[in-house]
Every structure is written in C-alpha cells, then in structure tokens.
Amino acid sequence: MAVASGLGRLPWRPIHRGTDPSAGREVAEVLLSADQLRLADQLHHEPAAVFEQYQKARTQFVQMVAELATRPQNIETLQNAGVMSLLRPLLLDVVPTIQQTAALALGRLANYNDDLAEAVVKGDILPQLVYSLAEQNRFYKKAAAFVLRAVGKHSPQLAQAIVDCGALDTLVICLEDFDPGVKEAAAWALGYIARHNTELSQAVVDAGAIPLLVLCIQEPEIALKRIAASALSDISKHSPELAQTVVDAGAIAHLAQMILNPDAKLKRQVLSALSQIAKHSVDLAEMVVEAEIFPVVLTCLKDKDEYVKKNACTLIREIAKHTPELSQLIVNAGGVAAVIDCIGSCKGNIRLPGIMMLGYVAAHSENLAMAVIISKGVPQLSICLSEEPEDHIKAAAAWALGQLGRHTPEHARAVAVTNTLPVLLSLYMSPESSEDLQVKSKKAIKNILQKCTYLPALEPFLYDAPPNILKHVVGQFSKVLPHDSKARRLFVTSGGLKKVQEIKAEPGSLLQEYINSINNCYPEEIVRLPSVEITAVSHHAPEQGVIARLIPSILS
C-alpha cells in the first residue's frame, strides 16, 4: 500500500489477509505498467531520485526557454504561455545554474520589446535580481546585469524603475569585481540607464560610477574598454555639467590615447565619447584639443570602418563649430582637406557630420570659407547635393554651400561656377522636397545671390525663379550693370534686358526700383526695342538707324 499510495492515482485492488505475498506482487504487475513499477521501485529504494528528476526537469525547462527566446518567432508564444511568472521563482532556485539560466532567459525576453520588459518590472522580479546581484557568483551577476540592461534600454520610465529598486549601487559595486565580464555587464547596464536623460545620468554619477568607469577603460580587456567608453559617452552627452564630471575624473587623456587602437569598435566609442564632451562648450572643446588629438585623429578619416570615419568627422565638427580659432587650428592641421577626402570616399549618413563640419568652418569667416574653397570643398558638396537621395543630407549640403558663398563676390562665384544654383532652385521649388530642405535651399540661394556678381550664373534665374527669389537676382543685376559696360552689352544680346521688361512688379516695390535702375543703364530707345532688333544688335548688324546709333551708348 505504501508503494501504491506514493504513486497518486495508480490503479488499486485490495489484497486479502493471508494471501501469498508473491500472489499480490503478480496482481500488482498486472495492474501497473512496467514504467510505473520501475518508478515505484526507485521511490521505494531511492527517495533522492524524486528530487533529481525535479531538478533535471527545471534545468531542462529554463534551458529550453532561454534557447527559444533567441528566436523572435517564439516570443509571442512564450509571452502568451505566461513564461515570466514561471521563470520568476527559478531566480531563487537552490541550483545556481538554474538561477543563471532563468536570468538569461528573462534578459532575452525583456530585450525583445518593452511589453516584456514591463512585465519584468510588474512581476516584482527586479528586487530579486538586485538582491542576488550582490550575493551570487560571477555567472549570475553577469546574467542579472544583462536583465537590468535589457529592461532599462527601452524607455526612461523602465530605467527609472531600475534606479528605484536600488540597482545602481549594486551595479557600481560590480564595476570593482575581479571578473572583467562582470565589470563589462555592469558598465553596459549603467550606460543604458544613463543614455535616456539628464536625471538618470546624474543618478548614475551620484552612485559613484564615473571614477570606476575611467578605471575600466584602462583595463587590458578590449570588450571592457569598449563598453566603459560607451557608458562615458552616454553620460557626457546630456549637459556640460555631466561632461565636466567625466573630464574631472581624468577621462580625456585616457580616451585620447586609444584613438589609434587597432580595434575599430573601440575607436568608434572613444571618438564618440570625445565628441560628446567637446560639443558642449569652448572650454570643453579646448580640453579635448589639448589632449593632442590633432593630427592623430585625422588618420581615422581613412579608416576601413565607416563608423570610425563618421565619429571622427563628428568629433572634428563638434570642435570646429565653437570658435574661428578652433576652426583655424583644424585647417592648419590639414583637417579640412582630410574631411573633404573622407566625404568623397563614403555615402549616405556617414557623410553628414563631415558636410556639417565644412559648413561650420565656412560660417566663421571669409578666410576660413576660402580655405574650404581652396581645398575643393565646393565641388564635393555639390556632388552630395545632387547625388544623395536623403533630404536631410541634401539640406545639410545646401546649408554648407550657403555658408561658403555668403561672404564676398569671390566666394559666391566659387559656388556659382559649379552650377549649384540651379540645383538649389529645383530643390527649393520641388513639391517632393521636405520643408527643411526647401527652407535651407532658399536660404542658401539668398546668401549666394546677395554676393554674386557673376552674371552668367544669375541670368537663368530671370526665367525660372519664383518672385521671392527673382527679386534678389534682379537686385544683383542692378548693382553690377551700372559699372560694367561689357556686362551691359551681354545683358542686351542675351535677351536678359528684354526679360526684365516682362517682369510684372508692383509700382513702388523694391523689385520695381531694381528694374528702374537696370533700365537707367541704357538709352530709352534700347529699352523699348522689340526683340527682333535686339537680336540684330547681338549679331553686330550695323544697320542704318537706331541700332547703329545706340551701340556706342550701350558700350559706354
């Protein structure tokens, strides 16, 4: 009876007193299957087998869930099956490997979407993880930190939930762990929390993470260096005060030393961190420059890794934007020419920071803009304007060209001769262009036109430009023609003067004043000539009459 009762619902028949025990055994053998008898024997002779079987089942379960969670097509099924509530008690399992694998499975699930990450928070799983993070072995610490990272990455609210459960202090302690993998996992989680906003970054700083992260970038393990540099970048990006905290911990010197590290992923993070520091103020940018990053950083512009190129351009841009002096330093180091070459060697968003850097340099002064022009920056920007499919990249190129052409007639001509103005006009007038692209194209056209005295580039605008652009074009003709006899003659022979007469301007408007100024450059008879007679002038036909008499006055 003891054996049968231990089996729950096994078939049961009473054996009468006095019956031969062997006969009872025969009855049992009829009623019980072979497997049930074997289990009954195990239970009778080895009670520990029950627990072994249970442990084996738990182990198999968490391993299978962890494996299934690696494939996106399984996530919804696992979620619908209530897998979170099944994994939660296994985080406190007596078997360490089950704990670790349960945490790994939770991390993979939470990493997939914010609904599952929120389920971790609502299921009160975080306090268990934080408690165990301080008590368990290195394998569990890595898995638990992975869960915290997977939850915190999705939103500021979920990251705040991690802060509220006291995880930061424990994660910072993990930065001092002997095992580099634990340090890496903790640094990764801290970076993912800090990246959301200033308040969360400040919480990470207040927990004492910065000095330990700076120590981590000095460790020999490349993976740890990468993650620690990334975390410092995530902290620095929010405010000058947070960036200053990173600087005060001595981070710049150690980061600058790693610019030439052969590991591309590490260089990406190092350049990003320096960019996030330099962007905030002149003082911080100067501190980065004083770490002697030039001309070393220019070698990164020729790196095989596209994102190393992009982050190097970003760093140079963030320094150049602050003052003419910092831009001049970059020019003197050969930075402008190097960035132009870099733009020519890549496509798409990789080009964007380099394009913006050229615009920032050109905006500071006419000498710096001329340095960009001499380095053949205009043709490269024109290529970007024409070739790039993305509007935001075209908009950046338009803005940069506007900065180059706005200083003097010489600057404007350097832009105009590349046939950039018609491209800008078409982008401005295209209904398919984004609002930002239209605004920047219009501003660039205006900047260039207001300085441009190269009339061959302006004349097509008399035929194609809308009224708000036409006003600036006619204005430039009204400035140049009174002082240039050759230009006056060409303006007649090309049909430009005739086109000006066709413009409908409001009486008393600025446009009408410009037209009057142009007309005053010519005898009244020329202004009133029909187009057929102007054509005769263009072919130098010295006919008797009005045209023959007026050629000298046109040329005078």
PDB file of C-alpha atoms in Angstrom, residues 159-335:
ATOM      1  CA  ALA A 159      15.210  52.757 -16.496  1.00  0.00           C
ATOM      2  CA  GLN A 160      13.796  54.764 -13.597  1.00  0.00           C
ATOM      3  CA  ALA A 161      12.202  51.583 -12.236  1.00  0.00           C
ATOM      4  CA  ILE A 162      15.682  50.045 -12.110  1.00  0.00           C
ATOM      5  CA  VAL A 163      17.004  53.086 -10.232  1.00  0.00           C
ATOM      6  CA  ASP A 164      14.064  52.983  -7.814  1.00  0.00           C
ATOM      7  CA  CYS A 165      14.764  49.392  -6.824  1.00  0.00           C
ATOM      8  CA  GLY A 166      18.293  50.314  -5.735  1.00  0.00           C
ATOM      9  CA  ALA A 167      20.153  48.673  -8.596  1.00  0.00           C
ATOM     10  CA  LEU A 168      22.675  51.470  -9.215  1.00  0.00           C
ATOM     11  CA  ASP A 169      24.670  50.963  -6.017  1.00  0.00           C
ATOM     12  CA  THR A 170      24.897  47.242  -6.684  1.00  0.00           C
ATOM     13  CA  LEU A 171      25.914  47.760 -10.313  1.00  0.00           C
ATOM     14  CA  VAL A 172      28.626  50.222  -9.265  1.00  0.00           C
ATOM     15  CA  ILE A 173      29.968  47.639  -6.806  1.00  0.00           C
ATOM     16  CA  CYS A 174      30.105  45.189  -9.721  1.00  0.00           C
ATOM     17  CA  LEU A 175      32.438  47.620 -11.519  1.00  0.00           C
ATOM     18  CA  GLU A 176      35.014  46.669  -8.897  1.00  0.00           C
ATOM     19  CA  ASP A 177      34.521  42.927  -9.375  1.00  0.00           C
ATOM     20  CA  PHE A 178      37.558  40.799 -10.081  1.00  0.00           C
ATOM     21  CA  ASP A 179      35.941  39.276 -13.172  1.00  0.00           C
ATOM     22  CA  PRO A 180      36.143  41.505 -16.315  1.00  0.00           C
ATOM     23  CA  GLY A 181      32.891  40.020 -17.633  1.00  0.00           C
ATOM     24  CA  VAL A 182      31.008  41.224 -14.544  1.00  0.00           C
ATOM     25  CA  LYS A 183      32.519  44.708 -14.923  1.00  0.00           C
ATOM     26  CA  GLU A 184      31.518  44.757 -18.580  1.00  0.00           C
ATOM     27  CA  ALA A 185      27.930  43.688 -17.859  1.00  0.00           C
ATOM     28  CA  ALA A 186      27.581  46.311 -15.110  1.00  0.00           C
ATOM     29  CA  ALA A 187      29.078  49.101 -17.263  1.00  0.00           C
ATOM     30  CA  TRP A 188      26.724  48.172 -20.082  1.00  0.00           C
ATOM     31  CA  ALA A 189      23.678  48.349 -17.811  1.00  0.00           C
ATOM     32  CA  LEU A 190      24.782  51.702 -16.348  1.00  0.00           C
ATOM     33  CA  GLY A 191      25.308  53.145 -19.840  1.00  0.00           C
ATOM     34  CA  TYR A 192      21.852  52.029 -20.975  1.00  0.00           C
ATOM     35  CA  ILE A 193      20.278  53.683 -17.945  1.00  0.00           C
ATOM     36  CA  ALA A 194      22.273  56.908 -18.371  1.00  0.00           C
ATOM     37  CA  ARG A 195      21.600  57.368 -22.074  1.00  0.00           C
ATOM     38  CA  HIS A 196      17.943  58.363 -21.649  1.00  0.00           C
ATOM     39  CA  ASN A 197      18.113  61.777 -19.974  1.00  0.00           C
ATOM     40  CA  THR A 198      19.996  64.130 -17.682  1.00  0.00           C
ATOM     41  CA  GLU A 199      18.259  62.971 -14.483  1.00  0.00           C
ATOM     42  CA  LEU A 200      19.097  59.305 -14.994  1.00  0.00           C
ATOM     43  CA  SER A 201      22.667  60.187 -15.957  1.00  0.00           C
ATOM     44  CA  GLN A 202      23.001  62.239 -12.806  1.00  0.00           C
ATOM     45  CA  ALA A 203      21.740  59.294 -10.762  1.00  0.00           C
ATOM     46  CA  VAL A 204      24.489  57.121 -12.268  1.00  0.00           C
ATOM     47  CA  VAL A 205      27.067  59.812 -11.479  1.00  0.00           C
ATOM     48  CA  ASP A 206      25.774  60.190  -7.909  1.00  0.00           C
ATOM     49  CA  ALA A 207      26.160  56.450  -7.400  1.00  0.00           C
ATOM     50  CA  GLY A 208      29.910  56.885  -7.956  1.00  0.00           C
ATOM     51  CA  ALA A 209      30.198  55.245 -11.367  1.00  0.00           C
ATOM     52  CA  ILE A 210      32.473  57.743 -13.167  1.00  0.00           C
ATOM     53  CA  PRO A 211      35.852  57.049 -11.476  1.00  0.00           C
ATOM     54  CA  LEU A 212      35.308  53.297 -11.816  1.00  0.00           C
ATOM     55  CA  LEU A 213      34.350  53.600 -15.489  1.00  0.00           C
ATOM     56  CA  VAL A 214      37.542  55.585 -16.083  1.00  0.00           C
ATOM     57  CA  LEU A 215      39.473  52.742 -14.429  1.00  0.00           C
ATOM     58  CA  CYS A 216      37.642  50.277 -16.675  1.00  0.00           C
ATOM     59  CA  ILE A 217      38.871  51.978 -19.864  1.00  0.00           C
ATOM     60  CA  GLN A 218      42.392  51.368 -18.589  1.00  0.00           C
ATOM     61  CA  GLU A 219      41.858  47.617 -18.196  1.00  0.00           C
ATOM     62  CA  PRO A 220      43.545  45.324 -20.759  1.00  0.00           C
ATOM     63  CA  GLU A 221      40.311  43.672 -21.992  1.00  0.00           C
ATOM     64  CA  ILE A 222      39.165  45.314 -25.237  1.00  0.00           C
ATOM     65  CA  ALA A 223      35.486  44.457 -24.695  1.00  0.00           C
ATOM     66  CA  LEU A 224      35.522  46.137 -21.274  1.00  0.00           C
ATOM     67  CA  LYS A 225      37.249  49.219 -22.709  1.00  0.00           C
ATOM     68  CA  ARG A 226      34.555  49.487 -25.404  1.00  0.00           C
ATOM     69  CA  ILE A 227      31.615  49.310 -23.020  1.00  0.00           C
ATOM     70  CA  ALA A 228      33.167  51.654 -20.453  1.00  0.00           C
ATOM     71  CA  ALA A 229      33.932  54.249 -23.169  1.00  0.00           C
ATOM     72  CA  SER A 230      30.369  53.893 -24.456  1.00  0.00           C
ATOM     73  CA  ALA A 231      28.968  54.463 -20.949  1.00  0.00           C
ATOM     74  CA  LEU A 232      31.114  57.594 -20.511  1.00  0.00           C
ATOM     75  CA  SER A 233      29.800  58.828 -23.856  1.00  0.00           C
ATOM     76  CA  ASP A 234      26.192  58.200 -22.770  1.00  0.00           C
ATOM     77  CA  ILE A 235      26.741  60.141 -19.547  1.00  0.00           C
ATOM     78  CA  SER A 236      28.594  63.070 -21.166  1.00  0.00           C
ATOM     79  CA  LYS A 237      26.086  63.803 -23.888  1.00  0.00           C
ATOM     80  CA  HIS A 238      23.329  65.369 -21.785  1.00  0.00           C
ATOM     81  CA  SER A 239      24.830  68.518 -20.269  1.00  0.00           C
ATOM     82  CA  PRO A 240      28.068  70.486 -19.789  1.00  0.00           C
ATOM     83  CA  GLU A 241      27.977  69.663 -16.075  1.00  0.00           C
ATOM     84  CA  LEU A 242      27.874  65.909 -16.661  1.00  0.00           C
ATOM     85  CA  ALA A 243      30.613  66.172 -19.286  1.00  0.00           C
ATOM     86  CA  GLN A 244      32.695  68.179 -16.833  1.00  0.00           C
ATOM     87  CA  THR A 245      32.302  65.406 -14.251  1.00  0.00           C
ATOM     88  CA  VAL A 246      33.754  62.945 -16.761  1.00  0.00           C
ATOM     89  CA  VAL A 247      36.608  65.360 -17.554  1.00  0.00           C
ATOM     90  CA  ASP A 248      37.357  65.898 -13.861  1.00  0.00           C
ATOM     91  CA  ALA A 249      37.830  62.142 -13.461  1.00  0.00           C
ATOM     92  CA  GLY A 250      40.695  62.309 -15.970  1.00  0.00           C
ATOM     93  CA  ALA A 251      38.872  60.566 -18.812  1.00  0.00           C
ATOM     94  CA  ILE A 252      40.096  62.711 -21.746  1.00  0.00           C
ATOM     95  CA  ALA A 253      43.761  61.723 -21.550  1.00  0.00           C
ATOM     96  CA  HIS A 254      42.955  58.003 -21.410  1.00  0.00           C
ATOM     97  CA  LEU A 255      40.429  58.257 -24.239  1.00  0.00           C
ATOM     98  CA  ALA A 256      42.817  60.236 -26.443  1.00  0.00           C
ATOM     99  CA  GLN A 257      45.490  57.552 -26.055  1.00  0.00           C
ATOM    100  CA  MET A 258      43.140  54.982 -27.595  1.00  0.00           C
ATOM    101  CA  ILE A 259      42.378  56.875 -30.822  1.00  0.00           C
ATOM    102  CA  LEU A 260      44.905  54.759 -32.707  1.00  0.00           C
ATOM    103  CA  ASN A 261      43.918  51.445 -31.131  1.00  0.00           C
ATOM    104  CA  PRO A 262      43.615  48.837 -33.909  1.00  0.00           C
ATOM    105  CA  ASP A 263      40.173  47.701 -32.683  1.00  0.00           C
ATOM    106  CA  ALA A 264      37.582  49.518 -34.799  1.00  0.00           C
ATOM    107  CA  LYS A 265      34.703  49.121 -32.332  1.00  0.00           C
ATOM    108  CA  LEU A 266      36.791  50.624 -29.552  1.00  0.00           C
ATOM    109  CA  LYS A 267      37.788  53.567 -31.754  1.00  0.00           C
ATOM    110  CA  ARG A 268      34.109  54.205 -32.509  1.00  0.00           C
ATOM    111  CA  GLN A 269      33.304  54.518 -28.797  1.00  0.00           C
ATOM    112  CA  VAL A 270      36.404  56.568 -27.961  1.00  0.00           C
ATOM    113  CA  LEU A 271      35.689  59.097 -30.731  1.00  0.00           C
ATOM    114  CA  SER A 272      32.032  59.233 -29.694  1.00  0.00           C
ATOM    115  CA  ALA A 273      32.915  59.932 -26.060  1.00  0.00           C
ATOM    116  CA  LEU A 274      35.329  62.731 -27.007  1.00  0.00           C
ATOM    117  CA  SER A 275      32.665  64.214 -29.311  1.00  0.00           C
ATOM    118  CA  GLN A 276      30.053  64.210 -26.555  1.00  0.00           C
ATOM    119  CA  ILE A 277      32.470  66.033 -24.256  1.00  0.00           C
ATOM    120  CA  ALA A 278      33.644  68.589 -26.844  1.00  0.00           C
ATOM    121  CA  LYS A 279      30.206  69.568 -28.105  1.00  0.00           C
ATOM    122  CA  HIS A 280      29.035  71.432 -25.007  1.00  0.00           C
ATOM    123  CA  SER A 281      31.341  74.449 -24.702  1.00  0.00           C
ATOM    124  CA  VAL A 282      34.508  76.157 -25.900  1.00  0.00           C
ATOM    125  CA  ASP A 283      36.314  75.204 -22.678  1.00  0.00           C
ATOM    126  CA  LEU A 284      35.495  71.518 -23.003  1.00  0.00           C
ATOM    127  CA  ALA A 285      36.423  71.524 -26.697  1.00  0.00           C
ATOM    128  CA  GLU A 286      39.761  73.136 -25.872  1.00  0.00           C
ATOM    129  CA  MET A 287      40.424  70.479 -23.229  1.00  0.00           C
ATOM    130  CA  VAL A 288      39.899  67.790 -25.848  1.00  0.00           C
ATOM    131  CA  VAL A 289      42.236  69.599 -28.271  1.00  0.00           C
ATOM    132  CA  GLU A 290      44.863  69.984 -25.549  1.00  0.00           C
ATOM    133  CA  ALA A 291      44.997  66.193 -25.289  1.00  0.00           C
ATOM    134  CA  GLU A 292      46.856  66.403 -28.635  1.00  0.00           C
ATOM    135  CA  ILE A 293      44.247  64.629 -30.721  1.00  0.00           C
ATOM    136  CA  PHE A 294      45.447  66.528 -33.830  1.00  0.00           C
ATOM    137  CA  PRO A 295      46.732  65.430 -36.258  1.00  0.00           C
ATOM    138  CA  VAL A 296      46.311  61.879 -34.921  1.00  0.00           C
ATOM    139  CA  VAL A 297      42.529  61.881 -35.261  1.00  0.00           C
ATOM    140  CA  LEU A 298      42.812  62.664 -38.982  1.00  0.00           C
ATOM    141  CA  THR A 299      44.125  59.150 -39.620  1.00  0.00           C
ATOM    142  CA  CYS A 300      40.713  57.854 -38.529  1.00  0.00           C
ATOM    143  CA  LEU A 301      39.168  59.610 -41.542  1.00  0.00           C
ATOM    144  CA  LYS A 302      40.850  56.989 -43.729  1.00  0.00           C
ATOM    145  CA  ASP A 303      39.825  54.026 -41.579  1.00  0.00           C
ATOM    146  CA  LYS A 304      38.261  50.978 -43.226  1.00  0.00           C
ATOM    147  CA  ASP A 305      35.383  51.099 -40.730  1.00  0.00           C
ATOM    148  CA  GLU A 306      32.675  53.513 -41.897  1.00  0.00           C
ATOM    149  CA  TYR A 307      31.553  54.378 -38.367  1.00  0.00           C
ATOM    150  CA  VAL A 308      35.081  55.230 -37.286  1.00  0.00           C
ATOM    151  CA  LYS A 309      35.108  57.729 -40.173  1.00  0.00           C
ATOM    152  CA  LYS A 310      31.735  59.113 -39.174  1.00  0.00           C
ATOM    153  CA  ASN A 311      32.625  59.509 -35.492  1.00  0.00           C
ATOM    154  CA  ALA A 312      35.969  61.121 -36.359  1.00  0.00           C
ATOM    155  CA  CYS A 313      34.158  63.670 -38.553  1.00  0.00           C
ATOM    156  CA  THR A 314      31.675  64.237 -35.744  1.00  0.00           C
ATOM    157  CA  LEU A 315      34.477  64.953 -33.266  1.00  0.00           C
ATOM    158  CA  ILE A 316      36.122  67.446 -35.650  1.00  0.00           C
ATOM    159  CA  ARG A 317      32.741  69.070 -36.295  1.00  0.00           C
ATOM    160  CA  GLU A 318      31.996  69.466 -32.579  1.00  0.00           C
ATOM    161  CA  ILE A 319      35.331  71.229 -32.096  1.00  0.00           C
ATOM    162  CA  ALA A 320      35.135  73.386 -35.239  1.00  0.00           C
ATOM    163  CA  LYS A 321      31.683  74.797 -34.501  1.00  0.00           C
ATOM    164  CA  HIS A 322      32.705  76.750 -31.409  1.00  0.00           C
ATOM    165  CA  THR A 323      35.173  79.459 -32.497  1.00  0.00           C
ATOM    166  CA  PRO A 324      37.176  80.687 -35.509  1.00  0.00           C
ATOM    167  CA  GLU A 325      40.361  79.914 -33.568  1.00  0.00           C
ATOM    168  CA  LEU A 326      39.465  76.240 -33.126  1.00  0.00           C
ATOM    169  CA  SER A 327      38.461  76.035 -36.792  1.00  0.00           C
ATOM    170  CA  GLN A 328      41.759  77.623 -37.804  1.00  0.00           C
ATOM    171  CA  LEU A 329      43.617  75.049 -35.738  1.00  0.00           C
ATOM    172  CA  ILE A 330      41.826  72.309 -37.680  1.00  0.00           C
ATOM    173  CA  VAL A 331      42.651  73.998 -41.004  1.00  0.00           C
ATOM    174  CA  ASN A 332      46.315  74.292 -40.007  1.00  0.00           C
ATOM    175  CA  ALA A 333      46.404  70.582 -39.127  1.00  0.00           C
ATOM    176  CA  GLY A 334      45.101  69.675 -42.587  1.00  0.00           C
ATOM    177  CA  GLY A 335      41.691  68.794 -41.209  1.00  0.00           C
TER     178      GLY A 335
END
